[in-house]
Coordinates of C-alpha atoms and ligand atoms in Angstrom, one line a residue:
X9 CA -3.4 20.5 21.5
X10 CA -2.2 17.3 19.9
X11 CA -3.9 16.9 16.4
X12 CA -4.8 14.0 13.9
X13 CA -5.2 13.7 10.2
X14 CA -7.6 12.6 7.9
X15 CA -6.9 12.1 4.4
X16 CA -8.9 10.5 1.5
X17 CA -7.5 10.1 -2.1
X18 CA -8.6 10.6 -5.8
X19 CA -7.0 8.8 -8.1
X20 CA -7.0 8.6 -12.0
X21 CA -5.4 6.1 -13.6
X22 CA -5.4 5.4 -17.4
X23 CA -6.7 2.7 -18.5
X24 CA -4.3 0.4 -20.4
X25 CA -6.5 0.0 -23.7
X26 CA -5.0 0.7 -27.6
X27 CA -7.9 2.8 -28.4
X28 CA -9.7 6.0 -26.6
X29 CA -13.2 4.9 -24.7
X30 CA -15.5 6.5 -26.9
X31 CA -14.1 6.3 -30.5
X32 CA -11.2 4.4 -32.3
X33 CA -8.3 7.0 -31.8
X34 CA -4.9 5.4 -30.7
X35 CA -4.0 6.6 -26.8
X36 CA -0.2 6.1 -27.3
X37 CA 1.5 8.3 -25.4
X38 CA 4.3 10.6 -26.5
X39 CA 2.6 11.4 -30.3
X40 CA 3.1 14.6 -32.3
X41 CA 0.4 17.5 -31.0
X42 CA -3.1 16.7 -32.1
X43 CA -2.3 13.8 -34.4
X44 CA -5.0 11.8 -32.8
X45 CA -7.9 13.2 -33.1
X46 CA -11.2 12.4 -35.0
X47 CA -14.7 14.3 -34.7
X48 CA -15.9 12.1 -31.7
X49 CA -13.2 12.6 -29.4
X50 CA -12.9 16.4 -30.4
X51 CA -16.7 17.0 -30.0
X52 CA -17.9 18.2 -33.1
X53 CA -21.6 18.4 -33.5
X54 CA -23.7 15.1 -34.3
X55 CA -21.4 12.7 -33.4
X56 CA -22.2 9.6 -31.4
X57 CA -19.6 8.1 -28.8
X58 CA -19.5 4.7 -28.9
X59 CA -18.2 2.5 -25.7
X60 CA -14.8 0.6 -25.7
X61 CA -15.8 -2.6 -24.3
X62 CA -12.4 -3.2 -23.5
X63 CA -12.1 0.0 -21.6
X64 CA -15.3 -1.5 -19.5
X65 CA -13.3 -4.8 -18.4
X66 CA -10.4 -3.5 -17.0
X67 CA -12.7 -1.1 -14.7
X68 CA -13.9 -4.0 -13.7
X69 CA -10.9 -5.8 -13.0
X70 CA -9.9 -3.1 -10.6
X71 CA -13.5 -3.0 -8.9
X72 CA -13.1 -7.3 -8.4
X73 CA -9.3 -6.7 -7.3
X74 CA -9.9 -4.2 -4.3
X75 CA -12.8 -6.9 -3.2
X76 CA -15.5 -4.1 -4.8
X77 CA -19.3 -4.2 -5.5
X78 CA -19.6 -3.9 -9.8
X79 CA -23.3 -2.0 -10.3
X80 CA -25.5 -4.4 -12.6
X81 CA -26.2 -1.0 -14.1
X82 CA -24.6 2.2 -14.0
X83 CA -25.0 5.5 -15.8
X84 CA -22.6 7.7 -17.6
X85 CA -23.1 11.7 -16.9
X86 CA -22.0 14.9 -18.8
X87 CA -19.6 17.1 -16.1
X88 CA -20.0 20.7 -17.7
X89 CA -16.9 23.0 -17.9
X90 CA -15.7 25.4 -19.5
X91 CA -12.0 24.6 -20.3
X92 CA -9.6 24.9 -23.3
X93 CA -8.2 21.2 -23.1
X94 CA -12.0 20.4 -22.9
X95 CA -13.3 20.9 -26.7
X96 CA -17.1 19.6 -26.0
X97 CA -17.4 22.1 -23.1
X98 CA -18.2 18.4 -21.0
X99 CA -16.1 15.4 -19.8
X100 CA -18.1 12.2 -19.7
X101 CA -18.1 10.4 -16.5
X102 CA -20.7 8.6 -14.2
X103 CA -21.9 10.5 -10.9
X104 CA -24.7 9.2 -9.2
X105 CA -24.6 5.4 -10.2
X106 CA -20.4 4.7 -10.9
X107 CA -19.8 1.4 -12.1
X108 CA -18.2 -0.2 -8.7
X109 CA -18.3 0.5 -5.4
X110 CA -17.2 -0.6 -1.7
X111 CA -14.0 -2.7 -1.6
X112 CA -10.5 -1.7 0.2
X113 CA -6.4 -1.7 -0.4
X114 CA -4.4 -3.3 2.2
X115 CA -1.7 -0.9 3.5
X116 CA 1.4 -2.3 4.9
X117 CA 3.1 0.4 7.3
X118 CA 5.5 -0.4 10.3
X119 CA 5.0 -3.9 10.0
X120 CA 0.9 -3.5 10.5
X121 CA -1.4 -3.9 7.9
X122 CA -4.6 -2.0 7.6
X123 CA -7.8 -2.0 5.6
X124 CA -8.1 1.5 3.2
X125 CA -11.9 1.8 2.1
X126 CA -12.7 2.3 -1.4
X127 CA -15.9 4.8 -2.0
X128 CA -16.6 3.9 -5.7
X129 CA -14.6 3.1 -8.9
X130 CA -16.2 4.8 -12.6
X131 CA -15.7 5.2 -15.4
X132 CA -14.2 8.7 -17.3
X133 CA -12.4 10.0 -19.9
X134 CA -9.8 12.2 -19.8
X135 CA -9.5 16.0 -21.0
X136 CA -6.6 17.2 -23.3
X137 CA -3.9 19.2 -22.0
X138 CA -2.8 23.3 -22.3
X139 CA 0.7 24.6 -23.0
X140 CA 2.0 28.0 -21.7
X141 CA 5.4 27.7 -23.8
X142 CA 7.8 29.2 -21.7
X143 CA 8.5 33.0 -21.9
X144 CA 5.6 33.5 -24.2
X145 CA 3.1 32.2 -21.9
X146 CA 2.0 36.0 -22.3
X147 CA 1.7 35.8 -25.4
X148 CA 0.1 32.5 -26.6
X149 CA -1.2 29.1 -25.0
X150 CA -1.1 25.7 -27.1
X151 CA -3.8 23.1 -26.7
X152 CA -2.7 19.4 -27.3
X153 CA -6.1 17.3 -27.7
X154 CA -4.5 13.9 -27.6
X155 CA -5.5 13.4 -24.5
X156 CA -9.1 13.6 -25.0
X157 CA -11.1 10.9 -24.9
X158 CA -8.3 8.8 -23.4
X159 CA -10.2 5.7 -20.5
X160 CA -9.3 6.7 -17.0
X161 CA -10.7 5.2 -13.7
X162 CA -11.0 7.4 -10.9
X163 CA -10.6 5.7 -7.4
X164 CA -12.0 7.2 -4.7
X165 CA -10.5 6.0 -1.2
X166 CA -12.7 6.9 2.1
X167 CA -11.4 9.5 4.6
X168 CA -9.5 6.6 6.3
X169 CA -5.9 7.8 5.6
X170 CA -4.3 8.9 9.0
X171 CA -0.6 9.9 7.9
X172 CA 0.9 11.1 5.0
X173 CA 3.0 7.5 5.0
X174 CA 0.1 5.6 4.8
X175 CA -0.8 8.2 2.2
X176 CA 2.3 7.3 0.4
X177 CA 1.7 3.0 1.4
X178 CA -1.5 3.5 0.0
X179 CA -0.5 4.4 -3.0
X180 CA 2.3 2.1 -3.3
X181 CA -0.3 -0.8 -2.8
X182 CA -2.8 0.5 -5.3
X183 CA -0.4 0.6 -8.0
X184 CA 0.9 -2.5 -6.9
X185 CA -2.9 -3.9 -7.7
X186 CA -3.2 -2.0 -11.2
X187 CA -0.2 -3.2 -12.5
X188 CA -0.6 -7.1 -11.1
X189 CA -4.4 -7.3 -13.2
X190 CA -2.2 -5.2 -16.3
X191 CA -5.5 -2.8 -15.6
X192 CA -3.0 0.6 -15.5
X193 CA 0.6 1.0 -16.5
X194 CA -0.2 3.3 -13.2
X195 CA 3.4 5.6 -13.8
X196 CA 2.8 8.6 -12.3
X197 CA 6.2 9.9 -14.5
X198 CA 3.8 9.6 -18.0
X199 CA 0.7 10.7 -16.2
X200 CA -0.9 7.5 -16.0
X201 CA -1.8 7.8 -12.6
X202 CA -2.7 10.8 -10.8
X203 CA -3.5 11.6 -7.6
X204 CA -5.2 14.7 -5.6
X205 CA -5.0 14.7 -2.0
X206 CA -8.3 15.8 0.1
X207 CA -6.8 16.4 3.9
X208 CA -8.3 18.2 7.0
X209 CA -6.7 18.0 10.7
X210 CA -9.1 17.4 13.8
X211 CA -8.5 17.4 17.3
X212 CA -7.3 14.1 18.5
X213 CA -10.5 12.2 19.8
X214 CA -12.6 14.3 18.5
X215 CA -15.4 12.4 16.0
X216 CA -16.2 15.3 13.8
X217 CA -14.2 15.9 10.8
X218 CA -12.4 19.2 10.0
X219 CA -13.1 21.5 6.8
X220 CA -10.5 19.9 4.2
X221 CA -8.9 21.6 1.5
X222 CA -7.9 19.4 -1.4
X223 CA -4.1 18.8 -3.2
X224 CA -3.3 18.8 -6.7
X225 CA -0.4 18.7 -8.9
X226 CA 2.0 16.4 -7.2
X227 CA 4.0 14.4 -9.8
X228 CA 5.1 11.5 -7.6
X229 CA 4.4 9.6 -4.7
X230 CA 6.9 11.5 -2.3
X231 CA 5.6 15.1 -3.6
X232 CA 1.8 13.2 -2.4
X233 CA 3.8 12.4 0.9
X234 CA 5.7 15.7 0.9
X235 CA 3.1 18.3 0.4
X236 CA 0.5 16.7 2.9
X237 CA 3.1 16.9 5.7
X238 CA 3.6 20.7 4.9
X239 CA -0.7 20.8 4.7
X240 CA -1.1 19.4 7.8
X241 CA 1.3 21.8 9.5
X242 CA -0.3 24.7 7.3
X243 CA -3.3 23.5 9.3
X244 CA -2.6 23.0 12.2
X245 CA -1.0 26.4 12.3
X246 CA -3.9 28.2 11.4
X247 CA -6.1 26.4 13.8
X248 CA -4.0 27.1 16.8
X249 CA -3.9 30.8 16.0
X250 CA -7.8 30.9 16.3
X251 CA -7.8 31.0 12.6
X252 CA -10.3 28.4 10.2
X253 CA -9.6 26.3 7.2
X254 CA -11.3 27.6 4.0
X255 CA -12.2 24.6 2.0
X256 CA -10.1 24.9 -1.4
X257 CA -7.9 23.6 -3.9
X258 CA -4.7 24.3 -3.6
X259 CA -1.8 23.6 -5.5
X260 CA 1.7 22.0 -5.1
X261 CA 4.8 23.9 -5.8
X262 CA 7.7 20.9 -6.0
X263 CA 10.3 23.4 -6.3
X264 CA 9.4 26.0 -3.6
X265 CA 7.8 22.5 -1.6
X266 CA 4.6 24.5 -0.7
X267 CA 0.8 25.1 -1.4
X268 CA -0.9 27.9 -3.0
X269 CA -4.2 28.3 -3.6
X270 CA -6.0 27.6 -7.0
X271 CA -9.3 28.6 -7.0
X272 CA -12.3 28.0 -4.3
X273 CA -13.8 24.8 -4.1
X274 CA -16.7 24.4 -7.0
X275 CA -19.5 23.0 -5.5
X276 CA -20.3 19.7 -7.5
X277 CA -24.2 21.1 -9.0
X278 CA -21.8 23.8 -10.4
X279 CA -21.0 20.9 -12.8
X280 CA -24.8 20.3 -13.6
X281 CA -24.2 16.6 -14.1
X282 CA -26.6 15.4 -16.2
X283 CA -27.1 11.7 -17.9
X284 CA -25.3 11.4 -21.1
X285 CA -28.2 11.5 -23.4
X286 CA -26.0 9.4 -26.4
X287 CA -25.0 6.7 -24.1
X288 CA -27.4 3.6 -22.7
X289 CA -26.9 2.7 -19.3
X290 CA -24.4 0.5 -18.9
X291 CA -25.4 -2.8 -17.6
X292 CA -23.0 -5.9 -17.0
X293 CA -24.3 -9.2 -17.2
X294 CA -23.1 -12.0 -14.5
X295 CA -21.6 -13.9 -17.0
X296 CA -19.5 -11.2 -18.4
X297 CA -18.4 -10.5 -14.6
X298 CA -18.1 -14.1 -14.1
X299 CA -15.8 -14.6 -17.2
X300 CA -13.6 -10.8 -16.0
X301 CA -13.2 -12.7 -12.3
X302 CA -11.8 -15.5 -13.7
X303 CA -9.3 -13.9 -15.9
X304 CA -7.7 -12.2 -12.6
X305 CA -4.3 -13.2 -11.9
X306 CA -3.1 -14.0 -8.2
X307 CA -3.2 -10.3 -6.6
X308 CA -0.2 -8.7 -4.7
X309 CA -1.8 -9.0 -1.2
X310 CA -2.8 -13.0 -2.1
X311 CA 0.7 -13.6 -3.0
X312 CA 2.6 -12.0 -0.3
X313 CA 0.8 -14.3 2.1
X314 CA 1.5 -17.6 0.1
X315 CA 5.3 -16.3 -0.6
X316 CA 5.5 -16.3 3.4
X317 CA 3.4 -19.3 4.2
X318 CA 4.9 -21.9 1.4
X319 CA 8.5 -20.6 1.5
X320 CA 8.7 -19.6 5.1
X321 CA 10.1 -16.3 4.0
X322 CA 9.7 -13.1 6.0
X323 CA 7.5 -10.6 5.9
X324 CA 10.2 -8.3 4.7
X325 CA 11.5 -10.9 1.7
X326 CA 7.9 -11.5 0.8
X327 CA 6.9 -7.8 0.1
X328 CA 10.1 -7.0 -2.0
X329 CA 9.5 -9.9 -4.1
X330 CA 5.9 -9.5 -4.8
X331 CA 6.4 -6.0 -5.1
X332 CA 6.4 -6.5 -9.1
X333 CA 4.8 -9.1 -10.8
X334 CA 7.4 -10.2 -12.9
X335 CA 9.7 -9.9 -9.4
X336 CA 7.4 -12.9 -8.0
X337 CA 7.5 -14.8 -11.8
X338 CA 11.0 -14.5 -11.6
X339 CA 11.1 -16.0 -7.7
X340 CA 9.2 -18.5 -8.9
X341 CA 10.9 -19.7 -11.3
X342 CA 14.4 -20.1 -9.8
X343 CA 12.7 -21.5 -6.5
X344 CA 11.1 -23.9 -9.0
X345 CA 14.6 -25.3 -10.4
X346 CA 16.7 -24.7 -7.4
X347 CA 14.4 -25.5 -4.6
X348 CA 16.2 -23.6 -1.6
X349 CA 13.6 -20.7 -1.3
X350 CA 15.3 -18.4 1.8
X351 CA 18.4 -18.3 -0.9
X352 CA 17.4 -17.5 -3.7
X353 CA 15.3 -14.7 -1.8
X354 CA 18.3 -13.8 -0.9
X355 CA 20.0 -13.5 -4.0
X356 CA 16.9 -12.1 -5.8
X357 CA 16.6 -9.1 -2.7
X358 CA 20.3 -7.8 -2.8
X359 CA 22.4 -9.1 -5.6
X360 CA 19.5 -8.7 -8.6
X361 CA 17.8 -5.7 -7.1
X362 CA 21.1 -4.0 -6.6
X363 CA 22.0 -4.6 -10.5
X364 CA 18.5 -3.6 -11.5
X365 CA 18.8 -0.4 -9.5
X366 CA 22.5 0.2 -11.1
X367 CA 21.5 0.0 -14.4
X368 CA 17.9 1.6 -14.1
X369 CA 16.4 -2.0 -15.8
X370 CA 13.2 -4.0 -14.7
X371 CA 13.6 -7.5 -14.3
X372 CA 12.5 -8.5 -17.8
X373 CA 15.9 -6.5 -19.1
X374 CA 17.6 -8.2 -17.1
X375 CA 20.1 -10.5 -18.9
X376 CA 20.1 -13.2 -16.4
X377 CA 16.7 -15.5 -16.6
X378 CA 15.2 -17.1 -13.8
X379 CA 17.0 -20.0 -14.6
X380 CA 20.2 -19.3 -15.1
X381 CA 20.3 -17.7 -11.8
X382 CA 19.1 -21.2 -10.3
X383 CA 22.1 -23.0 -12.2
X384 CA 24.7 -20.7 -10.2
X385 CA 23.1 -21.2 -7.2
X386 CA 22.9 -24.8 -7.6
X387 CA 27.1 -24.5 -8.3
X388 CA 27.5 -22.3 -5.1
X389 CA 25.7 -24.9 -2.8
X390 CA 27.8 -28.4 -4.4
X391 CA 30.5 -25.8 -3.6
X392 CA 32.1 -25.6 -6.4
X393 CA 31.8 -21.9 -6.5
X394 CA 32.5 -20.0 -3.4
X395 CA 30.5 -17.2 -2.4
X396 CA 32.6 -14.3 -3.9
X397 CA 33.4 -16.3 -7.0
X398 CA 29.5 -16.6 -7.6
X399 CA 29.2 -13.0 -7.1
X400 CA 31.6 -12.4 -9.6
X401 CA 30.2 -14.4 -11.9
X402 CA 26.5 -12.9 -11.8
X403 CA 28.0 -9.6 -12.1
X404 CA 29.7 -11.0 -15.6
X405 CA 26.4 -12.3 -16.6
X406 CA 24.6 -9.4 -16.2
X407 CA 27.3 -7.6 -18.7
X408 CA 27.3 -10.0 -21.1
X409 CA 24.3 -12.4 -20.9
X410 CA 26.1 -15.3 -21.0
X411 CA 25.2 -18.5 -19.2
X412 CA 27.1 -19.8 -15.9
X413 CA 28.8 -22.3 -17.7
X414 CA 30.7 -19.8 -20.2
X415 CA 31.2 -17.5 -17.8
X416 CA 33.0 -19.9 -15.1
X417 CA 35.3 -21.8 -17.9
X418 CA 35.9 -18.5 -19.2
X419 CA 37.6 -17.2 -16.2
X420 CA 38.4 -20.3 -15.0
X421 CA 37.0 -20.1 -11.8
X422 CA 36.7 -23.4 -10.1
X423 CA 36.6 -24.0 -6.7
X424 CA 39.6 -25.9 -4.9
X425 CA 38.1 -28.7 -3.3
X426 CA 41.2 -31.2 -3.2
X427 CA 41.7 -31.9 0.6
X428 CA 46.0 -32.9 -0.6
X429 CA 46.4 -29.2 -2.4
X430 CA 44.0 -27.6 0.7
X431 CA 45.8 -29.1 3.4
X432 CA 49.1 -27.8 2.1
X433 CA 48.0 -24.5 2.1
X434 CA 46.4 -24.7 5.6
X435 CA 49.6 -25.9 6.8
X436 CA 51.5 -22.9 5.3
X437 CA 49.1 -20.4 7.1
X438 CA 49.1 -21.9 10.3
X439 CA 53.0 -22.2 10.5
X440 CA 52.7 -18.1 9.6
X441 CA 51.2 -17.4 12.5
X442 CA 52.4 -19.2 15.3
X443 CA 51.1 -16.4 17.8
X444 CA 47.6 -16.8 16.7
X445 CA 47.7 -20.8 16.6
X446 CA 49.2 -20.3 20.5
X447 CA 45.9 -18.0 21.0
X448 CA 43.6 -21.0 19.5
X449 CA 44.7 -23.4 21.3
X450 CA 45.0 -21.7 24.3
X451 CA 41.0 -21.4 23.8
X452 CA 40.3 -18.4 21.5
X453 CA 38.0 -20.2 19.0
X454 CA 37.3 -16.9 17.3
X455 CA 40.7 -16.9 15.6
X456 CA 39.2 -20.1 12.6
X457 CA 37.9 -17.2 10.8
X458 CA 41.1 -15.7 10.6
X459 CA 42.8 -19.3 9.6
X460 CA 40.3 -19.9 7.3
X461 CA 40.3 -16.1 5.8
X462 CA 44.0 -16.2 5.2
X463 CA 43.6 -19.7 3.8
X464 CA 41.2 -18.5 0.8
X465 CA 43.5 -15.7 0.2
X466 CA 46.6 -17.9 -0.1
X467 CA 44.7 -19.8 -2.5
X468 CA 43.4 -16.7 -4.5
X469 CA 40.0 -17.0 -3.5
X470 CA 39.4 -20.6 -4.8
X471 CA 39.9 -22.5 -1.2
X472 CA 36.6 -24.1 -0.6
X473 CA 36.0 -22.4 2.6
X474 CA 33.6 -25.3 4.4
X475 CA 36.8 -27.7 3.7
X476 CA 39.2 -25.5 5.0
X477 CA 37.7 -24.9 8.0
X478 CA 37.7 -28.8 8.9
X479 CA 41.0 -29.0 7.9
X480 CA 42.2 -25.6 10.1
X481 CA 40.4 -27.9 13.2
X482 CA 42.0 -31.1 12.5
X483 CA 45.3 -29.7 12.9
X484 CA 44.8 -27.5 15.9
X485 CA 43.3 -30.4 17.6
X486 CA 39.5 -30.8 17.6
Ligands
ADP24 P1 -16.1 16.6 -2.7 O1 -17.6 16.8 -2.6 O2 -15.3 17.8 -2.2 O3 -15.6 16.0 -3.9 P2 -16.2 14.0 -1.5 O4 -17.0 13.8 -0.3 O5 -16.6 13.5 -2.8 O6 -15.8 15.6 -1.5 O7 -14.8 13.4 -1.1 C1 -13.7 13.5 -2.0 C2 -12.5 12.9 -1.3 O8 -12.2 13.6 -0.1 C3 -12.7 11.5 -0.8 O9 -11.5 10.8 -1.1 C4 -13.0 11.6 0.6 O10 -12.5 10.4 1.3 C5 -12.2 12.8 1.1 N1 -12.8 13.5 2.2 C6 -14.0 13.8 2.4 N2 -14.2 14.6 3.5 C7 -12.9 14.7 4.0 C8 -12.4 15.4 5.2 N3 -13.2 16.1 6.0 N4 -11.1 15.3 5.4 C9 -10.3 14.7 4.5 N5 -10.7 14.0 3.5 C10 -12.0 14.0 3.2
ZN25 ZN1 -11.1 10.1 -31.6
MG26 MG1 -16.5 14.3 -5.0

């Protein structure tokens, strides 16, 4: 029986505000244990939350990015549990009437692109965190209550996922999206984005969908990718053997790169959502929207296209550069002074990325700006750098920071353009090898490379090799 998937995803991502959603406590990460705390966000009795308007916009950023409906009026909702991290005994969210929905993500996989559904964007905030210190987890738990209160979106994708790739694609895109509108830092390392994975297997052609179980605890997108592969086999496994899926959560082991299950499935009245009594609805007026919509920057998807349609790049150059937003600034930029768009692709996609991968760095580390990258292209092309001397002299830049100028007088690199010193040279090479000149002329055309090669070697790299090739074919007759 050949079977297909069908996976929908949760995802929280935190907010990028400087204060909590419902009271003035700082949400900077990394803080000393329960340092940022005040009676709202740890739930004492009597106190009233108050909403971060902030916190409200950049929801609905990410509702008018993924093409979403924003609710003129939504409604906040207390989710009961019992929980240490949780000091109110609730987490306040919205359930029946979230802030956005409809909208999609555009996945790029295998060269296709396809529409992901969005369900509905809300609004939440986010629980503290438990500590089993290690070897005395026996003994003692700590509760860190930082956390609590912190904004989060949750986005909730439609069962349209049909791989774990395009599990993993989806996810690259989203992020792509939260960090283009500055909605999300959306790094899954500092737990700014999380992700649980609902999955269930079905027979292939068969409308019906299968009982799912749901994923949690993978700290990356690969572990997302990872342990829905081994799900999907754990399903498909039981199926075959006669067996059924129980509907659960189950959670990811990265080390042992398997499931285990955590608990069964709370139904969501378990919960007993009810509306926040402290908060008003909230409601958002169309100007408000109108004014959010038109602070929205150029969106990853929106870009891509233009990137391929104004610079005649390729789809493949056009992803990597729009990949980040500062990537596509960057592009810009040096297309913008040195208008030869394919190259400086070029440059950007092996050269930079390669440097920014060496050192771990993101492009706004990186010691070469936009335009100083332009100025050693623009010396490559009037040939007075070859292409390894240009090389050479990025990678210098990015050591030191210096500019083109005081890099290329400092190791006196200049390319040997004089066609009296290159013709003496080319003579010299072509006298060496009388067998290959024979060759040559005798018709194998192949061999100017080789003349040409051994030429810029002679000279110690600084032969300018489109000159050298002219003169290699003047002498062997052309
Ligand atoms: P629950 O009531 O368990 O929270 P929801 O209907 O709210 O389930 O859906 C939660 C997530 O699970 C969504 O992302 C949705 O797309 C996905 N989902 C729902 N049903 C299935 C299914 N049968 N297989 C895979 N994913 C599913
Ligand atoms: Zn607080
Ligand atoms: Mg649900």
């Amino acid at each position: 029986m050949e079977y297909e998937s069908v996976i929908g995803l949760e995802v929280h991502a935190q907010l990028d505000t400087a204060a909590k959603i419902f009271c003035g406590c700082s949400t900077e990460f990394g803080a000393e244990g329960n340092s940022q705390t005040c009676p709202i966000c740890l739930g004492m009795p009597g106190v009233l939350p108050v909403l971060n308007k902030r916190a409200v916009e950049l929801a609905l950023r990410s509702i008018l990015a993924v093409g979403g409906q924003v609710q003129p009026k939504s409604i906040f909702a207390r989710k009961n549990y019992f929980y240490p991290d949780l000091p109110k005994g609730y987490q306040i969210s919205q359930y029946e009437r979230p802030l956005g929905t409809g909208g999609s993500v555009t996945v790029h996989l295998d060269g296709l692109a396809k529409r992901v559904g969005i369900t509905r964007i809300h609004l939440e905030e986010d629980a503290g965190k438990s500590f089993h210190p290690e070897g005395r987890a026996i003994e003692y738990s700590l509760v860190d209550v930082n956390r609590c209160g912190v904004p989060l979106i949750e986005i909730v994708s439609e069962p349209e996922i049909r791989s774990p790739e395009e599990a993993y694609a989806y996810l690259v895109a989203l992020k792509q999206i939260l960090q283009y509108t500055e909605v999300s830092r959306a790094d899954m390392e500092k737990g700014k984005l999380r992700c649980d994975a609902n999955v269930s297997v079905r027979p292939k052609g068969q409308k019906e969908f299968g009982t799912k179980t749901e994923l949690k605890n993978m700290n990356s997108f690969r572990a997302v990718q990872k342990a829905l592969e081994v799900e999907i086999a754990r399903q498909i496994k039981i199926i075959d053997s006669g067996g059924k899926v129980v509907q659960e959560t189950l959670l990811w082991d990265e080390d042992r790169q398997a499931v285990a299950p955590m608990r069964a499935k709370e139904f969501s009245d378990d919960y007993r959502y009810f509306p926040e009594p402290d908060l008003l609805p909230l409601e958002v007026s169309m100007d408000w929207l109108e004014s959010v919509r038109k602070g929205l920057p150029e969106l990853p998807e929106a870009r891509r296209r233009r990137f391929i349609e104004v610079f005649s790049l390729s789809d493949y150059d056009a992803s990597l550069l729009t990949s980040e937003r500062a990537i596509a600034d960057y592009y810009e930029t040096a297309v913008g002074l040195y208008p030869n768009p394919k190259m400086v692709a070029n440059w950007i996609n092996v050269e930079v990325f390669r440097f920014l991968k060496e050192k771990k760095i993101f492009i706004d580390d990186l010691k070469v700006p936009a335009a100083e990258l332009a100025a050693l292209l623009k010396k490559l092309d009037s040939s007075s750098l070859s292409n390894t001397m240009a090389k050479e002299v990025l990678a210098a830049m990015v050591e030191t920071g210096k500019t083109v100028e005081a890099v290329v007088a400092q190791k006196g690199l200049v390319q040997e353009s004089d066609e009296a010193v290159l013709d003496g040279w080319v003579r010299e090479v072509i006298s060496a090898f009388p067998k290959q000149r024979e060759s040559y002329k005798a018709g194998k055309k192949q061999l100017l490379g080789f003349f040409v090669g051994e030429t810029v070697k002679k000279s110690g790299g600084k032969a300018n090799p489109k000159l050298v090739s002219t003169l290699v074919k003047k002498h062997l007759g052309e």
